[in-house]
Amino acid sequence: MKNRAARKKEQETQAVTLADRLGAETEAKLLAKKRALAEEEQRRRAAEEARRREEARRREEQKSFAELLEESELDWRKFK
């Protein structure tokens, strides 16, 4: 019985989380920092995606006639 009670008390003391150990102010600061970092990451990804789209558009505009002809699905034999 004493072992069971001792184990239960030990489990209760181990159940203390990091949020319990930190103050409410510190926890709020950490959560705010986490949100700010997530927003920054989202903005960075959006900017990277926009850059890739713009680069693809420019590459498409700069293609030569030969490159466009190679990519074309048209077969000249059909129109003979």
Coordinates of C-alpha atoms in Angstrom, one line a residue:
M1 CA 0.0 0.0 0.0
K2 CA 2.8 2.4 0.9
N3 CA 4.5 1.8 -2.5
R4 CA 1.3 2.5 -4.4
A5 CA 0.7 5.7 -2.5
A6 CA 4.3 6.7 -3.0
R7 CA 4.1 6.0 -6.8
K8 CA 0.9 7.9 -7.1
K9 CA 2.4 11.0 -5.4
E10 CA 5.5 10.7 -7.6
Q11 CA 3.4 10.6 -10.7
E12 CA 1.5 13.7 -9.6
T13 CA 4.7 15.6 -9.1
Q14 CA 6.0 14.4 -12.5
A15 CA 2.8 15.5 -14.2
V16 CA 3.9 19.2 -13.8
T17 CA 4.2 20.6 -17.3
L18 CA 6.5 23.2 -18.6
A19 CA 3.7 25.7 -18.7
D20 CA 3.2 25.0 -15.0
R21 CA 6.8 25.7 -14.3
L22 CA 7.0 28.9 -16.3
G23 CA 5.1 32.0 -15.3
A24 CA 2.0 33.0 -17.3
E25 CA 3.9 36.0 -18.7
T26 CA 6.7 33.9 -20.0
E27 CA 4.4 31.4 -21.5
A28 CA 2.5 34.2 -23.2
K29 CA 5.7 35.6 -24.6
L30 CA 6.7 32.2 -26.0
L31 CA 3.4 31.7 -27.6
A32 CA 3.5 35.2 -29.2
K33 CA 7.0 34.4 -30.5
K34 CA 5.8 31.1 -31.9
R35 CA 2.9 32.8 -33.7
A36 CA 5.2 35.5 -35.1
L37 CA 7.7 32.9 -36.4
A38 CA 4.8 31.0 -38.0
E39 CA 3.6 34.1 -39.7
E40 CA 7.1 35.0 -40.9
E41 CA 7.5 31.5 -42.3
Q42 CA 4.2 31.8 -44.1
R43 CA 5.1 35.2 -45.7
R44 CA 8.5 33.8 -46.7
R45 CA 6.9 30.8 -48.4
A46 CA 4.4 33.0 -50.2
A47 CA 7.2 35.3 -51.4
E48 CA 9.2 32.3 -52.7
E49 CA 6.1 30.9 -54.5
A50 CA 5.5 34.3 -56.1
R51 CA 9.1 34.5 -57.2
R52 CA 9.0 31.1 -58.8
R53 CA 5.8 31.9 -60.7
E54 CA 7.3 35.2 -62.0
E55 CA 10.5 33.4 -63.0
A56 CA 8.4 30.7 -64.9
R57 CA 6.4 33.5 -66.6
R58 CA 9.6 35.2 -67.7
R59 CA 11.1 32.0 -68.9
E60 CA 8.0 31.3 -70.9
E61 CA 8.1 34.8 -72.5
Q62 CA 11.8 34.3 -73.5
K63 CA 11.4 31.0 -75.3
S64 CA 12.5 30.9 -78.9
F65 CA 10.4 29.8 -81.8
A66 CA 12.3 26.5 -81.9
E67 CA 11.5 25.8 -78.2
L68 CA 7.9 26.6 -78.7
L69 CA 7.7 24.4 -81.8
E70 CA 9.3 21.5 -79.8
E71 CA 6.8 21.8 -77.0
S72 CA 3.8 22.0 -79.4
E73 CA 1.6 19.0 -79.6
L74 CA 0.7 19.7 -83.2
D75 CA 1.8 17.3 -85.9
W76 CA 2.5 18.9 -89.3
R77 CA 1.7 15.6 -91.0
K78 CA -2.0 16.0 -90.0
F79 CA -2.3 19.3 -91.8
K80 CA -0.5 18.4 -95.1

